[in-house]
Amino acid sequence: MTDSKKDTRDWSIAWKNPFVIAWIVILLIVLTVNFFMVSMAIVTNPGLVVDDYYEQGKRMDVILAEQKRMEKIGWQLQVDLPILSEGKKDTVKLSVLDKENNPIEVETATLYFYRPADRKLDGNVEMNKVDGIGQYEQEFSLPVKGKWDLIMEVTKGDIRINIGRSIMVQDPE
């Protein structure tokens, strides 16, 4: 004689079905994670660095014409940039050369630094002239580790030449 128990569970009530309960739990987890991510996106910095991005976009033809003019002039900016560490001062060196690789004197040499994640850390430093024509240097540090965008710009009269570079600032050693 087989004494087997008969399954008396009633699956017609949805709230008692384990598959429906599992599906609802998964849905609640996904909605909770999405709500958290949306609230973090609203609370944190949007990362938009340029206030007038629309106007900058409309000026793109002017920017491209300026780049062609820079290429025609043929100046070269040679930057000696050490590997930077968070909060540690280091010296950045700049050499300005003409088409024939002769050093040239400029009126101003400026290093601009931008933190894509936090615009409050953006700034600039003026480069100091050192011995020799077209030689500039400045000691500076960046306050936090991570990605930074650097732009080196020199001006002489109405000529303005710049180069950009993205760097990663390391942990202090």
PDB file of C-alpha atoms in Angstrom:
ATOM      1  CA  MET A   1       0.000   0.000   0.000  1.00  0.00           C
ATOM      2  CA  THR A   2       1.324   3.302  -1.008  1.00  0.00           C
ATOM      3  CA  ASP A   3       0.674   6.031   1.317  1.00  0.00           C
ATOM      4  CA  SER A   4       1.500   9.133  -0.677  1.00  0.00           C
ATOM      5  CA  LYS A   5       0.359  12.536   0.295  1.00  0.00           C
ATOM      6  CA  LYS A   6      -1.706  14.449  -2.153  1.00  0.00           C
ATOM      7  CA  ASP A   7      -0.624  18.018  -3.035  1.00  0.00           C
ATOM      8  CA  THR A   8      -3.296  20.256  -1.559  1.00  0.00           C
ATOM      9  CA  ARG A   9      -1.702  23.622  -2.306  1.00  0.00           C
ATOM     10  CA  ASP A  10      -3.987  26.036  -4.109  1.00  0.00           C
ATOM     11  CA  TRP A  11      -1.988  27.849  -6.865  1.00  0.00           C
ATOM     12  CA  SER A  12      -5.010  29.823  -8.045  1.00  0.00           C
ATOM     13  CA  ILE A  13      -4.319  32.557  -5.474  1.00  0.00           C
ATOM     14  CA  ALA A  14      -1.492  34.641  -7.005  1.00  0.00           C
ATOM     15  CA  TRP A  15      -0.040  35.925  -3.728  1.00  0.00           C
ATOM     16  CA  LYS A  16       0.619  32.406  -2.562  1.00  0.00           C
ATOM     17  CA  ASN A  17       2.403  31.337  -5.758  1.00  0.00           C
ATOM     18  CA  PRO A  18       6.212  31.333  -5.178  1.00  0.00           C
ATOM     19  CA  PHE A  19       6.911  32.344  -8.803  1.00  0.00           C
ATOM     20  CA  VAL A  20       4.744  35.445  -8.490  1.00  0.00           C
ATOM     21  CA  ILE A  21       6.362  36.308  -5.150  1.00  0.00           C
ATOM     22  CA  ALA A  22       9.867  35.916  -6.663  1.00  0.00           C
ATOM     23  CA  TRP A  23       8.909  38.084  -9.650  1.00  0.00           C
ATOM     24  CA  ILE A  24       7.564  40.836  -7.353  1.00  0.00           C
ATOM     25  CA  VAL A  25      10.723  40.734  -5.180  1.00  0.00           C
ATOM     26  CA  ILE A  26      12.958  41.064  -8.261  1.00  0.00           C
ATOM     27  CA  LEU A  27      10.823  43.945  -9.558  1.00  0.00           C
ATOM     28  CA  LEU A  28      11.074  45.744  -6.198  1.00  0.00           C
ATOM     29  CA  ILE A  29      14.865  45.304  -6.139  1.00  0.00           C
ATOM     30  CA  VAL A  30      15.207  46.743  -9.662  1.00  0.00           C
ATOM     31  CA  LEU A  31      12.953  49.698  -8.855  1.00  0.00           C
ATOM     32  CA  THR A  32      14.858  50.406  -5.625  1.00  0.00           C
ATOM     33  CA  VAL A  33      18.223  50.387  -7.399  1.00  0.00           C
ATOM     34  CA  ASN A  34      16.867  52.642 -10.158  1.00  0.00           C
ATOM     35  CA  PHE A  35      15.429  55.079  -7.614  1.00  0.00           C
ATOM     36  CA  PHE A  36      18.793  55.181  -5.818  1.00  0.00           C
ATOM     37  CA  MET A  37      20.698  55.829  -9.060  1.00  0.00           C
ATOM     38  CA  VAL A  38      18.317  58.588 -10.175  1.00  0.00           C
ATOM     39  CA  SER A  39      18.508  60.304  -6.796  1.00  0.00           C
ATOM     40  CA  MET A  40      22.334  60.109  -6.868  1.00  0.00           C
ATOM     41  CA  ALA A  41      22.368  61.628 -10.363  1.00  0.00           C
ATOM     42  CA  ILE A  42      20.209  64.526  -9.159  1.00  0.00           C
ATOM     43  CA  VAL A  43      22.180  65.147  -5.967  1.00  0.00           C
ATOM     44  CA  THR A  44      25.723  64.922  -7.379  1.00  0.00           C
ATOM     45  CA  ASN A  45      27.489  67.343  -9.717  1.00  0.00           C
ATOM     46  CA  PRO A  46      26.285  67.060 -13.336  1.00  0.00           C
ATOM     47  CA  GLY A  47      29.874  67.368 -14.580  1.00  0.00           C
ATOM     48  CA  LEU A  48      29.018  70.106 -17.095  1.00  0.00           C
ATOM     49  CA  VAL A  49      32.061  72.377 -16.992  1.00  0.00           C
ATOM     50  CA  VAL A  50      31.184  75.033 -19.588  1.00  0.00           C
ATOM     51  CA  ASP A  51      28.274  77.318 -18.695  1.00  0.00           C
ATOM     52  CA  ASP A  52      27.712  78.514 -22.247  1.00  0.00           C
ATOM     53  CA  TYR A  53      28.118  75.192 -24.067  1.00  0.00           C
ATOM     54  CA  TYR A  54      25.483  76.156 -26.630  1.00  0.00           C
ATOM     55  CA  GLU A  55      27.266  79.396 -27.517  1.00  0.00           C
ATOM     56  CA  GLN A  56      30.585  77.511 -27.690  1.00  0.00           C
ATOM     57  CA  GLY A  57      29.016  75.086 -30.142  1.00  0.00           C
ATOM     58  CA  LYS A  58      27.752  77.933 -32.323  1.00  0.00           C
ATOM     59  CA  ARG A  59      31.307  79.333 -32.363  1.00  0.00           C
ATOM     60  CA  MET A  60      32.796  76.083 -33.666  1.00  0.00           C
ATOM     61  CA  ASP A  61      33.673  77.573 -37.073  1.00  0.00           C
ATOM     62  CA  VAL A  62      35.671  80.329 -35.345  1.00  0.00           C
ATOM     63  CA  ILE A  63      37.483  77.717 -33.244  1.00  0.00           C
ATOM     64  CA  LEU A  64      38.338  75.630 -36.328  1.00  0.00           C
ATOM     65  CA  ALA A  65      39.630  78.727 -38.174  1.00  0.00           C
ATOM     66  CA  GLU A  66      41.829  79.537 -35.164  1.00  0.00           C
ATOM     67  CA  GLN A  67      43.246  76.001 -35.219  1.00  0.00           C
ATOM     68  CA  LYS A  68      44.146  76.339 -38.916  1.00  0.00           C
ATOM     69  CA  ARG A  69      45.835  79.666 -38.177  1.00  0.00           C
ATOM     70  CA  MET A  70      47.835  78.041 -35.355  1.00  0.00           C
ATOM     71  CA  GLU A  71      48.990  75.286 -37.727  1.00  0.00           C
ATOM     72  CA  LYS A  72      50.055  77.883 -40.332  1.00  0.00           C
ATOM     73  CA  ILE A  73      52.129  79.838 -37.782  1.00  0.00           C
ATOM     74  CA  GLY A  74      53.911  76.610 -36.891  1.00  0.00           C
ATOM     75  CA  TRP A  75      54.824  77.366 -33.291  1.00  0.00           C
ATOM     76  CA  GLN A  76      55.611  74.377 -31.123  1.00  0.00           C
ATOM     77  CA  LEU A  77      54.978  74.096 -27.415  1.00  0.00           C
ATOM     78  CA  GLN A  78      57.142  71.478 -25.737  1.00  0.00           C
ATOM     79  CA  VAL A  79      55.876  70.693 -22.258  1.00  0.00           C
ATOM     80  CA  ASP A  80      57.911  68.759 -19.705  1.00  0.00           C
ATOM     81  CA  LEU A  81      55.190  67.480 -17.400  1.00  0.00           C
ATOM     82  CA  PRO A  82      56.208  65.144 -14.570  1.00  0.00           C
ATOM     83  CA  ILE A  83      53.907  62.436 -13.210  1.00  0.00           C
ATOM     84  CA  LEU A  84      51.876  64.381 -10.662  1.00  0.00           C
ATOM     85  CA  SER A  85      50.803  63.088  -7.255  1.00  0.00           C
ATOM     86  CA  GLU A  86      47.923  64.370  -5.164  1.00  0.00           C
ATOM     87  CA  GLY A  87      48.937  67.475  -3.171  1.00  0.00           C
ATOM     88  CA  LYS A  88      52.646  67.199  -4.097  1.00  0.00           C
ATOM     89  CA  LYS A  89      54.310  70.243  -5.705  1.00  0.00           C
ATOM     90  CA  ASP A  90      56.159  69.591  -8.939  1.00  0.00           C
ATOM     91  CA  THR A  91      57.730  71.744 -11.644  1.00  0.00           C
ATOM     92  CA  VAL A  92      56.209  72.030 -15.113  1.00  0.00           C
ATOM     93  CA  LYS A  93      58.536  73.313 -17.839  1.00  0.00           C
ATOM     94  CA  LEU A  94      57.627  74.839 -21.201  1.00  0.00           C
ATOM     95  CA  SER A  95      59.716  75.605 -24.283  1.00  0.00           C
ATOM     96  CA  VAL A  96      58.270  77.748 -27.087  1.00  0.00           C
ATOM     97  CA  LEU A  97      59.763  77.172 -30.549  1.00  0.00           C
ATOM     98  CA  ASP A  98      59.040  78.574 -34.022  1.00  0.00           C
ATOM     99  CA  LYS A  99      58.787  76.634 -37.326  1.00  0.00           C
ATOM    100  CA  GLU A 100      62.575  76.315 -37.571  1.00  0.00           C
ATOM    101  CA  ASN A 101      62.888  75.039 -33.962  1.00  0.00           C
ATOM    102  CA  ASN A 102      64.350  78.349 -32.728  1.00  0.00           C
ATOM    103  CA  PRO A 103      63.222  79.479 -29.267  1.00  0.00           C
ATOM    104  CA  ILE A 104      60.945  82.516 -29.256  1.00  0.00           C
ATOM    105  CA  GLU A 105      59.906  84.950 -26.551  1.00  0.00           C
ATOM    106  CA  VAL A 106      56.194  85.287 -25.719  1.00  0.00           C
ATOM    107  CA  GLU A 107      54.274  87.784 -23.593  1.00  0.00           C
ATOM    108  CA  THR A 108      52.381  85.312 -21.423  1.00  0.00           C
ATOM    109  CA  ALA A 109      52.491  81.600 -20.759  1.00  0.00           C
ATOM    110  CA  THR A 110      49.600  80.178 -18.747  1.00  0.00           C
ATOM    111  CA  LEU A 111      48.757  76.675 -17.558  1.00  0.00           C
ATOM    112  CA  TYR A 112      45.009  76.079 -17.133  1.00  0.00           C
ATOM    113  CA  PHE A 113      43.842  73.018 -15.209  1.00  0.00           C
ATOM    114  CA  TYR A 114      40.303  71.630 -15.229  1.00  0.00           C
ATOM    115  CA  ARG A 115      38.737  68.907 -13.120  1.00  0.00           C
ATOM    116  CA  PRO A 116      35.892  67.407 -15.184  1.00  0.00           C
ATOM    117  CA  ALA A 117      34.175  66.071 -12.046  1.00  0.00           C
ATOM    118  CA  ASP A 118      34.313  69.288  -9.967  1.00  0.00           C
ATOM    119  CA  ARG A 119      34.532  72.757 -11.486  1.00  0.00           C
ATOM    120  CA  LYS A 120      35.364  74.331  -8.098  1.00  0.00           C
ATOM    121  CA  LEU A 121      38.893  72.907  -8.467  1.00  0.00           C
ATOM    122  CA  ASP A 122      39.522  74.538 -11.876  1.00  0.00           C
ATOM    123  CA  GLY A 123      42.202  77.208 -12.062  1.00  0.00           C
ATOM    124  CA  ASN A 124      45.267  78.553 -13.794  1.00  0.00           C
ATOM    125  CA  VAL A 125      48.866  79.507 -13.042  1.00  0.00           C
ATOM    126  CA  GLU A 126      51.129  81.938 -14.855  1.00  0.00           C
ATOM    127  CA  MET A 127      54.419  80.425 -15.979  1.00  0.00           C
ATOM    128  CA  ASN A 128      57.604  82.205 -14.903  1.00  0.00           C
ATOM    129  CA  LYS A 129      60.311  83.062 -17.423  1.00  0.00           C
ATOM    130  CA  VAL A 130      63.607  81.314 -16.702  1.00  0.00           C
ATOM    131  CA  ASP A 131      67.102  81.592 -18.156  1.00  0.00           C
ATOM    132  CA  GLY A 132      67.077  81.331 -21.925  1.00  0.00           C
ATOM    133  CA  ILE A 133      64.746  82.582 -24.612  1.00  0.00           C
ATOM    134  CA  GLY A 134      61.360  80.886 -24.714  1.00  0.00           C
ATOM    135  CA  GLN A 135      61.873  78.917 -21.491  1.00  0.00           C
ATOM    136  CA  TYR A 136      59.183  78.987 -18.799  1.00  0.00           C
ATOM    137  CA  GLU A 137      58.454  76.978 -15.688  1.00  0.00           C
ATOM    138  CA  GLN A 138      56.148  76.939 -12.696  1.00  0.00           C
ATOM    139  CA  GLU A 139      55.871  74.837  -9.574  1.00  0.00           C
ATOM    140  CA  PHE A 140      52.317  73.749  -8.812  1.00  0.00           C
ATOM    141  CA  SER A 141      50.248  70.902  -7.419  1.00  0.00           C
ATOM    142  CA  LEU A 142      46.799  69.462  -7.948  1.00  0.00           C
ATOM    143  CA  PRO A 143      44.704  68.880  -4.812  1.00  0.00           C
ATOM    144  CA  VAL A 144      42.969  65.577  -5.606  1.00  0.00           C
ATOM    145  CA  LYS A 145      43.779  62.401  -7.491  1.00  0.00           C
ATOM    146  CA  GLY A 146      41.996  61.403 -10.663  1.00  0.00           C
ATOM    147  CA  LYS A 147      41.514  62.773 -14.162  1.00  0.00           C
ATOM    148  CA  TRP A 148      42.504  66.377 -14.975  1.00  0.00           C
ATOM    149  CA  ASP A 149      42.562  68.285 -18.265  1.00  0.00           C
ATOM    150  CA  LEU A 150      45.483  70.668 -18.772  1.00  0.00           C
ATOM    151  CA  ILE A 151      45.764  73.433 -21.363  1.00  0.00           C
ATOM    152  CA  MET A 152      49.039  75.268 -21.951  1.00  0.00           C
ATOM    153  CA  GLU A 153      48.523  78.637 -23.651  1.00  0.00           C
ATOM    154  CA  VAL A 154      51.030  81.245 -24.854  1.00  0.00           C
ATOM    155  CA  THR A 155      50.303  84.674 -26.320  1.00  0.00           C
ATOM    156  CA  LYS A 156      52.363  87.155 -28.279  1.00  0.00           C
ATOM    157  CA  GLY A 157      50.469  90.137 -29.636  1.00  0.00           C
ATOM    158  CA  ASP A 158      47.334  88.828 -31.307  1.00  0.00           C
ATOM    159  CA  ILE A 159      48.788  85.320 -31.643  1.00  0.00           C
ATOM    160  CA  ARG A 160      47.484  82.794 -29.157  1.00  0.00           C
ATOM    161  CA  ILE A 161      48.636  79.169 -29.298  1.00  0.00           C
ATOM    162  CA  ASN A 162      47.503  76.398 -26.962  1.00  0.00           C
ATOM    163  CA  ILE A 163      47.755  72.661 -26.524  1.00  0.00           C
ATOM    164  CA  GLY A 164      45.726  70.380 -24.307  1.00  0.00           C
ATOM    165  CA  ARG A 165      46.362  67.135 -22.513  1.00  0.00           C
ATOM    166  CA  SER A 166      44.469  64.874 -20.124  1.00  0.00           C
ATOM    167  CA  ILE A 167      46.393  63.412 -17.188  1.00  0.00           C
ATOM    168  CA  MET A 168      45.773  61.165 -14.214  1.00  0.00           C
ATOM    169  CA  VAL A 169      46.983  62.423 -10.832  1.00  0.00           C
ATOM    170  CA  GLN A 170      48.275  59.570  -8.667  1.00  0.00           C
ATOM    171  CA  ASP A 171      47.908  58.755  -4.971  1.00  0.00           C
ATOM    172  CA  PRO A 172      50.605  60.370  -2.830  1.00  0.00           C
ATOM    173  CA  GLU A 173      53.464  58.005  -2.165  1.00  0.00           C
TER     174      GLU A 173
END
